[in-house]
């Protein structure tokens, strides 16, 4: 790689490279699947732990399942405020093109909207942003994908959306991109800040699917307030408890929250359906790769309505899909980290998780505790109760 960079310092080599790029038939390249090849290379790179690229790459089977359930339509503004390499936007584009004969069923104005305005978003990390732009270009998408901090003033300027699908970065403010906007519930927890951006960024009747770690479901103080606000303003109709091992950080426990923005500001959530795809599932990784097939039963249980209004069946204590009314959730302090299935590995020392999984869980709890301590310190400082007062 270094030799290649050094070689480009010579004008003739740089000139040759520019000529070769200029001579590429980009239309043919798209038709011949160069975009799919590019996606495949990124996925391979993301699976290599040493590259560190996995933190910007959401598993494609998960994205495919989410898009299938959210059902984007032509004419809708689709946003990803933590775009990474562009997976959600690309899959939404593919979903629409497959149902409109590659957009040719649409009017000329509608085609222009789909290619240039429908898909938008923001990415903080410059390298990931570059990858996303190339990814979008190879799939004939020119929608605005900005480089910037969604949790800062740039994110406040993103347009209201009909659909938001995203996987915000895990971790605390130490990772960069700390919240600097004035949110209703100020917090150093980036996931809670992203969640506020998402449900406030939806148009009335808009729908969202967002990947979030477990701590967002159970964190007290600001966490509880944000969840209550979400359930007031939106119908939080479905939570999918994802299996472990599907992301770059082993042991991280995550969920997908599906919700739609109400036309009023209060009491939009009447009940929440929870699907447990975590308990007694395989430990995913290179040996057991995650596939679309693993989501099929959940997709059937979810139903065809993207707003979560399909007829559903509570599968009881032995099943994976259950419903909890709003009063039950309130009695839990709005804690949405709900599980009921018996873990078959409990009490069996031979089935204990790998050491790195246990360590990751401990770190996750420590990060949550630190976040809560920082929130408490901020409250005390604001109230003038520190330094002996």
CSV table of C-alpha atoms in Angstrom, one decimal:
chain,number,residue,atom,x,y,z
A,1,UNK,CA,0.0,0.0,0.0
A,2,UNK,CA,2.8,2.4,0.9
A,3,UNK,CA,4.6,1.7,-2.4
A,4,UNK,CA,1.4,2.5,-4.2
A,5,UNK,CA,1.0,5.8,-2.4
A,6,UNK,CA,4.6,6.7,-3.0
A,7,UNK,CA,4.2,5.8,-6.7
A,8,UNK,CA,1.3,8.3,-7.1
A,9,UNK,CA,3.7,11.1,-6.1
A,10,UNK,CA,5.0,10.9,-9.7
A,11,UNK,CA,2.9,13.1,-12.0
A,12,UNK,CA,2.9,10.5,-14.8
A,13,UNK,CA,1.5,7.8,-12.5
A,14,UNK,CA,-1.2,10.1,-11.1
A,15,UNK,CA,-2.1,11.1,-14.6
A,16,UNK,CA,-2.4,7.5,-15.7
A,17,UNK,CA,-4.7,6.7,-12.8
A,18,UNK,CA,-7.0,9.6,-13.6
A,19,UNK,CA,-7.2,8.6,-17.2
A,20,UNK,CA,-8.1,5.0,-16.3
A,21,UNK,CA,-10.8,6.2,-13.9
A,22,UNK,CA,-12.1,8.6,-16.5
A,23,UNK,CA,-12.3,5.7,-19.1
A,24,UNK,CA,-14.4,3.5,-16.8
A,25,UNK,CA,-17.9,2.9,-18.1
A,26,UNK,CA,-19.7,3.4,-14.8
A,27,UNK,CA,-23.1,2.5,-16.2
A,28,UNK,CA,-21.8,-0.9,-17.4
A,29,UNK,CA,-20.0,-1.3,-14.1
A,30,UNK,CA,-23.3,-0.9,-12.2
A,31,UNK,CA,-25.1,-3.3,-14.6
A,32,UNK,CA,-22.4,-5.9,-14.1
A,33,UNK,CA,-22.7,-5.8,-10.3
A,34,UNK,CA,-19.7,-3.8,-9.4
A,35,UNK,CA,-21.7,-2.4,-6.5
A,36,UNK,CA,-22.5,-5.9,-5.2
A,37,UNK,CA,-18.8,-6.8,-5.4
A,38,UNK,CA,-17.9,-3.7,-3.5
A,39,UNK,CA,-20.4,-4.5,-0.8
A,40,UNK,CA,-19.0,-8.0,-0.6
A,41,UNK,CA,-15.5,-6.7,-0.1
A,42,UNK,CA,-16.6,-4.4,2.7
A,43,UNK,CA,-18.4,-7.2,4.4
A,44,UNK,CA,-15.3,-9.4,4.3
A,45,UNK,CA,-13.2,-6.5,5.6
A,46,UNK,CA,-15.8,-5.9,8.4
A,47,UNK,CA,-15.5,-9.5,9.5
A,48,UNK,CA,-11.8,-9.1,10.1
A,49,UNK,CA,-11.5,-7.9,13.7
A,50,UNK,CA,-8.1,-6.4,13.1
A,51,UNK,CA,-9.4,-4.0,10.5
A,52,UNK,CA,-11.8,-2.3,12.9
A,53,UNK,CA,-14.3,-1.8,10.1
A,54,UNK,CA,-17.0,-3.9,11.7
A,55,UNK,CA,-18.2,-1.0,13.8
A,56,UNK,CA,-19.4,0.8,10.7
A,57,UNK,CA,-21.0,-2.3,9.0
A,58,UNK,CA,-24.4,-3.7,10.1
A,59,UNK,CA,-24.9,-7.4,9.2
A,60,UNK,CA,-26.7,-7.5,5.8
A,61,UNK,CA,-29.2,-10.2,6.8
A,62,UNK,CA,-30.4,-8.0,9.6
A,63,UNK,CA,-30.7,-5.0,7.3
A,64,UNK,CA,-32.6,-7.1,4.7
A,65,UNK,CA,-35.1,-8.3,7.4
A,66,UNK,CA,-35.7,-4.8,8.8
A,67,UNK,CA,-36.2,-3.3,5.3
A,68,UNK,CA,-38.6,-6.1,4.4
A,69,UNK,CA,-40.7,-5.3,7.5
A,70,UNK,CA,-40.6,-1.4,7.3
A,71,UNK,CA,-41.5,-1.6,3.5
A,72,UNK,CA,-40.2,1.7,2.1
A,73,UNK,CA,-42.3,3.2,-0.7
A,74,UNK,CA,-41.5,5.5,-3.6
A,75,UNK,CA,-41.8,9.2,-2.7
A,76,UNK,CA,-40.8,8.7,1.0
A,77,UNK,CA,-37.9,10.5,2.6
A,78,UNK,CA,-35.7,7.8,4.1
A,79,UNK,CA,-33.0,8.8,6.6
A,80,UNK,CA,-30.0,7.1,8.3
A,81,UNK,CA,-28.5,9.5,10.8
A,82,UNK,CA,-25.6,7.0,11.5
A,83,UNK,CA,-25.1,5.8,7.9
A,84,UNK,CA,-21.8,3.9,8.3
A,85,UNK,CA,-21.1,2.4,4.9
A,86,UNK,CA,-24.7,3.0,3.7
A,87,UNK,CA,-26.2,-0.4,4.2
A,88,UNK,CA,-29.7,0.7,5.2
A,89,UNK,CA,-30.0,3.3,2.4
A,90,UNK,CA,-28.8,0.8,-0.2
A,91,UNK,CA,-31.2,-1.9,0.9
A,92,UNK,CA,-34.1,0.5,0.9
A,93,UNK,CA,-33.2,1.6,-2.6
A,94,UNK,CA,-33.0,-2.0,-3.8
A,95,UNK,CA,-36.3,-2.8,-2.2
A,96,UNK,CA,-38.0,0.0,-4.1
A,97,UNK,CA,-36.3,-0.6,-7.4
A,98,UNK,CA,-37.3,-4.3,-7.3
A,99,UNK,CA,-40.9,-3.3,-7.0
A,100,UNK,CA,-40.9,-0.5,-9.6
A,101,UNK,CA,-38.9,-2.2,-12.5
A,102,UNK,CA,-35.7,-0.3,-11.5
A,103,UNK,CA,-37.8,2.9,-11.1
A,104,UNK,CA,-39.1,2.8,-14.7
A,105,UNK,CA,-42.7,2.4,-13.5
A,106,UNK,CA,-42.4,5.8,-11.9
A,107,UNK,CA,-42.9,9.2,-13.6
A,108,UNK,CA,-39.7,11.1,-14.5
A,109,UNK,CA,-40.1,13.5,-11.6
A,110,UNK,CA,-40.6,10.6,-9.2
A,111,UNK,CA,-37.5,8.9,-10.6
A,112,UNK,CA,-35.4,12.0,-10.1
A,113,UNK,CA,-36.7,12.3,-6.5
A,114,UNK,CA,-35.8,8.7,-5.8
A,115,UNK,CA,-32.2,9.0,-7.2
A,116,UNK,CA,-31.4,12.5,-5.8
A,117,UNK,CA,-33.5,13.3,-2.7
A,118,UNK,CA,-35.3,10.2,-1.2
A,119,UNK,CA,-32.2,8.7,0.5
A,120,UNK,CA,-30.4,11.0,3.0
A,121,UNK,CA,-28.3,10.7,6.1
A,122,UNK,CA,-25.1,11.6,8.0
A,123,UNK,CA,-21.9,9.9,9.0
A,124,UNK,CA,-19.4,11.2,11.5
A,125,UNK,CA,-16.3,9.2,10.5
A,126,UNK,CA,-14.6,10.4,7.3
A,127,UNK,CA,-13.3,7.0,6.1
A,128,UNK,CA,-16.7,5.4,6.5
A,129,UNK,CA,-18.3,8.4,4.8
A,130,UNK,CA,-16.1,7.9,1.7
A,131,UNK,CA,-17.0,4.2,1.6
A,132,UNK,CA,-20.6,5.0,1.8
A,133,UNK,CA,-20.4,7.6,-1.0
A,134,UNK,CA,-18.7,5.1,-3.3
A,135,UNK,CA,-21.2,2.5,-2.4
A,136,UNK,CA,-24.1,4.8,-3.2
A,137,UNK,CA,-22.5,5.9,-6.5
A,138,UNK,CA,-22.0,2.3,-7.6
A,139,UNK,CA,-25.7,1.7,-7.0
A,140,UNK,CA,-26.8,4.8,-8.9
A,141,UNK,CA,-27.9,6.8,-5.8
A,142,UNK,CA,-27.0,10.5,-5.5
A,143,UNK,CA,-29.0,11.3,-2.4
A,144,UNK,CA,-27.5,13.7,0.1
A,145,UNK,CA,-25.2,11.9,2.5
A,146,UNK,CA,-23.4,14.4,4.7
A,147,UNK,CA,-20.2,14.2,6.7
A,148,UNK,CA,-21.0,15.5,10.2
A,149,UNK,CA,-22.1,14.9,13.7
A,150,UNK,CA,-25.8,14.0,13.9
A,151,UNK,CA,-25.7,14.8,17.6
A,152,UNK,CA,-24.5,18.4,16.9
A,153,UNK,CA,-26.0,21.3,15.0
A,154,UNK,CA,-25.5,19.6,11.6
A,155,UNK,CA,-27.9,16.8,12.6
A,156,UNK,CA,-30.6,19.2,13.7
A,157,UNK,CA,-30.7,20.4,10.1
A,158,UNK,CA,-31.5,16.9,8.7
A,159,UNK,CA,-35.0,16.9,7.0
A,160,UNK,CA,-38.0,15.3,8.7
A,161,UNK,CA,-38.3,11.8,7.4
A,162,UNK,CA,-41.0,9.3,6.6
A,163,UNK,CA,-38.7,6.4,7.5
A,164,UNK,CA,-35.6,6.3,9.7
A,165,UNK,CA,-33.6,3.1,9.8
A,166,UNK,CA,-30.2,3.1,11.6
A,167,UNK,CA,-27.7,1.4,13.8
A,168,UNK,CA,-26.1,4.2,16.0
A,169,UNK,CA,-22.6,3.6,17.2
A,170,UNK,CA,-22.2,1.7,20.5
A,171,UNK,CA,-20.2,3.1,23.4
A,172,UNK,CA,-20.0,6.3,25.4
A,173,UNK,CA,-19.0,9.8,24.7
A,174,UNK,CA,-15.3,8.9,25.0
A,175,UNK,CA,-15.6,7.6,21.5
A,176,UNK,CA,-16.1,11.0,19.9
A,177,UNK,CA,-19.1,12.6,18.4
A,178,UNK,CA,-20.5,13.5,21.8
A,179,UNK,CA,-24.0,15.2,22.0
A,180,UNK,CA,-23.7,18.9,21.6
A,181,UNK,CA,-27.3,19.7,20.6
A,182,UNK,CA,-29.9,20.8,23.0
A,183,UNK,CA,-32.1,17.7,23.5
A,184,UNK,CA,-35.1,17.7,25.7
A,185,UNK,CA,-33.4,15.2,27.9
A,186,UNK,CA,-29.6,16.1,28.0
A,187,UNK,CA,-27.4,13.1,28.2
A,188,UNK,CA,-23.8,11.9,27.6
A,189,UNK,CA,-25.3,8.5,26.4
A,190,UNK,CA,-25.0,8.7,22.6
A,191,UNK,CA,-27.7,6.0,22.1
A,192,UNK,CA,-30.2,7.9,24.2
A,193,UNK,CA,-29.4,11.1,22.3
A,194,UNK,CA,-29.7,9.3,18.9
A,195,UNK,CA,-33.0,7.8,20.0
A,196,UNK,CA,-34.3,11.3,20.7
A,197,UNK,CA,-33.1,12.5,17.3
A,198,UNK,CA,-34.9,9.6,15.6
A,199,UNK,CA,-38.3,9.8,17.1
A,200,UNK,CA,-38.3,13.6,16.9
A,201,UNK,CA,-37.1,13.5,13.3
A,202,UNK,CA,-40.1,11.5,12.1
A,203,UNK,CA,-43.0,13.0,10.3
A,204,UNK,CA,-46.4,12.3,11.8
A,205,UNK,CA,-47.2,8.8,10.8
A,206,UNK,CA,-43.6,8.1,10.0
A,207,UNK,CA,-42.0,4.8,11.0
A,208,UNK,CA,-38.6,3.8,12.3
A,209,UNK,CA,-36.4,0.8,13.1
A,210,UNK,CA,-33.3,1.3,15.2
A,211,UNK,CA,-30.7,-1.0,16.6
A,212,UNK,CA,-29.8,-0.2,20.2
A,213,UNK,CA,-27.9,-2.0,23.0
A,214,UNK,CA,-29.7,-3.4,26.1
A,215,UNK,CA,-28.7,-0.5,28.4
A,216,UNK,CA,-31.1,1.8,26.5
A,217,UNK,CA,-33.9,-0.4,27.5
A,218,UNK,CA,-33.2,-0.5,31.3
A,219,UNK,CA,-31.1,2.6,32.2
A,220,UNK,CA,-32.6,4.7,34.9
A,221,UNK,CA,-33.0,8.5,35.3
A,222,UNK,CA,-32.7,10.1,31.8
A,223,UNK,CA,-33.1,6.6,30.2
A,224,UNK,CA,-36.5,6.2,31.8
A,225,UNK,CA,-37.6,9.6,30.8
A,226,UNK,CA,-36.5,9.1,27.1
A,227,UNK,CA,-38.4,5.8,27.0
A,228,UNK,CA,-41.5,7.3,28.4
A,229,UNK,CA,-41.3,10.2,26.0
A,230,UNK,CA,-40.8,7.7,23.1
A,231,UNK,CA,-43.9,5.8,24.1
A,232,UNK,CA,-45.9,9.0,24.5
A,233,UNK,CA,-45.0,10.4,21.1
A,234,UNK,CA,-44.8,7.1,19.2
A,235,UNK,CA,-46.4,3.7,19.0
A,236,UNK,CA,-43.5,1.5,20.1
A,237,UNK,CA,-45.1,-1.7,18.8
A,238,UNK,CA,-42.3,-4.2,18.5
A,239,UNK,CA,-38.9,-5.0,20.1
A,240,UNK,CA,-36.7,-7.7,18.6
A,241,UNK,CA,-34.1,-9.1,21.1
A,242,UNK,CA,-31.2,-9.9,18.8
A,243,UNK,CA,-28.8,-12.8,19.4
A,244,UNK,CA,-25.3,-12.1,20.6
A,245,UNK,CA,-22.2,-12.4,18.4
A,246,UNK,CA,-23.6,-10.7,15.3
A,247,UNK,CA,-21.7,-7.5,15.7
A,248,UNK,CA,-18.0,-6.7,15.8
A,249,UNK,CA,-17.9,-6.4,19.6
A,250,UNK,CA,-18.5,-9.9,21.0
A,251,UNK,CA,-21.0,-10.1,23.8
A,252,UNK,CA,-22.8,-6.9,23.0
A,253,UNK,CA,-26.5,-7.4,23.5
A,254,UNK,CA,-28.7,-5.5,21.1
A,255,UNK,CA,-32.3,-5.0,20.1
A,256,UNK,CA,-34.3,-3.5,17.2
A,257,UNK,CA,-37.0,-1.1,18.2
A,258,UNK,CA,-39.8,-0.7,15.7
A,259,UNK,CA,-42.1,2.4,16.2
A,260,UNK,CA,-44.2,4.9,14.4
A,261,UNK,CA,-44.8,8.6,15.2
A,262,UNK,CA,-48.2,9.5,16.3
A,263,UNK,CA,-50.3,12.4,15.3
A,264,UNK,CA,-50.6,13.4,18.9
A,265,UNK,CA,-48.0,13.8,21.6
A,266,UNK,CA,-49.4,11.6,24.3
A,267,UNK,CA,-50.2,7.9,25.0
A,268,UNK,CA,-49.5,6.5,21.5
A,269,UNK,CA,-48.1,3.2,22.8
A,270,UNK,CA,-50.9,0.9,24.2
A,271,UNK,CA,-48.9,-2.3,24.1
A,272,UNK,CA,-45.4,-3.6,23.2
A,273,UNK,CA,-44.8,-6.9,21.5
A,274,UNK,CA,-41.4,-8.5,22.3
A,275,UNK,CA,-39.8,-11.2,20.2
A,276,UNK,CA,-36.9,-13.1,21.8
A,277,UNK,CA,-34.4,-14.2,19.2
A,278,UNK,CA,-31.6,-14.3,21.8
A,279,UNK,CA,-32.4,-17.0,24.3
A,280,UNK,CA,-31.2,-20.5,23.3
A,281,UNK,CA,-29.9,-19.3,20.0
A,282,UNK,CA,-26.5,-20.3,18.5
A,283,UNK,CA,-23.5,-18.3,19.3
A,284,UNK,CA,-23.0,-16.5,16.0
A,285,UNK,CA,-19.7,-15.8,14.4
A,286,UNK,CA,-17.5,-17.2,11.7
A,287,UNK,CA,-18.4,-20.8,12.5
A,288,UNK,CA,-22.1,-20.0,12.6
A,289,UNK,CA,-22.8,-17.1,10.3
A,290,UNK,CA,-26.0,-15.1,10.7
A,291,UNK,CA,-28.4,-15.6,7.7
A,292,UNK,CA,-31.7,-14.2,6.6
A,293,UNK,CA,-33.3,-17.6,7.4
A,294,UNK,CA,-32.7,-16.9,11.1
A,295,UNK,CA,-35.2,-14.0,10.9
A,296,UNK,CA,-38.0,-15.8,9.0
A,297,UNK,CA,-40.1,-16.8,12.0
A,298,UNK,CA,-39.9,-13.3,13.4
A,299,UNK,CA,-41.0,-11.8,10.1
A,300,UNK,CA,-44.0,-14.1,10.0
A,301,UNK,CA,-44.9,-13.2,13.6
A,302,UNK,CA,-44.4,-9.4,12.9
A,303,UNK,CA,-46.9,-9.6,10.0
A,304,UNK,CA,-47.3,-7.6,6.8
A,305,UNK,CA,-48.3,-4.2,8.2
A,306,UNK,CA,-45.2,-1.9,8.5
A,307,UNK,CA,-46.9,0.0,11.3
A,308,UNK,CA,-47.1,-3.2,13.4
A,309,UNK,CA,-50.9,-3.4,13.2
A,310,UNK,CA,-51.2,-6.9,11.8
A,311,UNK,CA,-53.1,-9.5,13.7
A,312,UNK,CA,-50.6,-11.2,16.1
A,313,UNK,CA,-50.6,-14.1,18.5
A,314,UNK,CA,-49.1,-14.1,22.0
A,315,UNK,CA,-47.1,-17.4,22.0
A,316,UNK,CA,-47.2,-17.7,25.8
A,317,UNK,CA,-44.3,-18.4,28.3
A,318,UNK,CA,-42.9,-21.2,26.1
A,319,UNK,CA,-43.0,-19.1,22.9
A,320,UNK,CA,-40.7,-16.4,21.5
A,321,UNK,CA,-43.4,-13.7,20.9
A,322,UNK,CA,-45.3,-12.0,23.7
A,323,UNK,CA,-47.3,-8.8,24.3
A,324,UNK,CA,-47.1,-6.5,27.3
A,325,UNK,CA,-49.6,-3.7,27.9
A,326,UNK,CA,-48.6,-0.2,28.8
A,327,UNK,CA,-49.7,-0.5,32.4
A,328,UNK,CA,-47.5,-3.6,32.9
A,329,UNK,CA,-44.5,-1.7,31.4
A,330,UNK,CA,-45.2,1.4,33.7
A,331,UNK,CA,-45.2,-0.9,36.7
A,332,UNK,CA,-41.7,-2.0,35.7
A,333,UNK,CA,-40.5,1.7,35.7
A,334,UNK,CA,-40.7,1.7,31.9
A,335,UNK,CA,-37.9,-0.9,31.8
A,336,UNK,CA,-38.2,-2.6,28.4
A,337,UNK,CA,-35.5,-5.2,29.0
A,338,UNK,CA,-38.1,-8.0,29.1
A,339,UNK,CA,-37.3,-11.7,28.9
A,340,UNK,CA,-39.2,-14.8,30.0
A,341,UNK,CA,-37.7,-17.9,28.3
A,342,UNK,CA,-35.6,-20.2,30.5
A,343,UNK,CA,-32.0,-20.3,29.2
A,344,UNK,CA,-31.1,-23.9,28.7
A,345,UNK,CA,-27.4,-23.2,29.6
A,346,UNK,CA,-28.3,-21.9,33.1
A,347,UNK,CA,-26.6,-24.0,35.7
A,348,UNK,CA,-24.5,-25.9,33.2
A,349,UNK,CA,-20.9,-24.9,33.6
A,350,UNK,CA,-20.0,-26.6,30.3
A,351,UNK,CA,-22.2,-24.1,28.5
A,352,UNK,CA,-20.8,-20.9,30.0
A,353,UNK,CA,-20.2,-18.1,27.5
A,354,UNK,CA,-16.7,-17.6,26.1
A,355,UNK,CA,-14.5,-15.4,28.4
A,356,UNK,CA,-14.5,-12.5,26.0
A,357,UNK,CA,-18.3,-12.5,26.0
A,358,UNK,CA,-18.4,-12.4,29.8
A,359,UNK,CA,-15.8,-9.6,29.8
A,360,UNK,CA,-17.9,-7.7,27.3
A,361,UNK,CA,-21.0,-8.0,29.4
A,362,UNK,CA,-19.1,-6.7,32.5
A,363,UNK,CA,-17.7,-3.8,30.5
A,364,UNK,CA,-21.2,-3.0,29.3
A,365,UNK,CA,-22.6,-2.8,32.8
A,366,UNK,CA,-19.6,-0.7,33.9
A,367,UNK,CA,-20.1,1.7,31.1
A,368,UNK,CA,-23.8,2.1,32.1
A,369,UNK,CA,-22.8,2.7,35.7
A,370,UNK,CA,-20.3,5.3,34.7
A,371,UNK,CA,-22.9,7.0,32.5
A,372,UNK,CA,-25.3,7.1,35.4
A,373,UNK,CA,-22.7,8.5,37.7
A,374,UNK,CA,-21.8,11.3,35.2
A,375,UNK,CA,-25.5,12.1,34.9
A,376,UNK,CA,-25.7,12.4,38.7
A,377,UNK,CA,-22.6,14.6,38.9
A,378,UNK,CA,-24.1,16.9,36.2
A,379,UNK,CA,-27.3,17.2,38.2
A,380,UNK,CA,-25.4,17.9,41.4
A,381,UNK,CA,-23.2,20.5,39.8
A,382,UNK,CA,-26.2,22.2,38.2
A,383,UNK,CA,-27.9,22.4,41.5
A,384,UNK,CA,-24.8,23.8,43.2
A,385,UNK,CA,-24.6,20.9,45.6
A,386,UNK,CA,-20.9,20.0,45.0
A,387,UNK,CA,-17.8,21.2,46.8
A,388,UNK,CA,-19.3,20.7,50.2
A,389,UNK,CA,-22.7,22.5,49.6
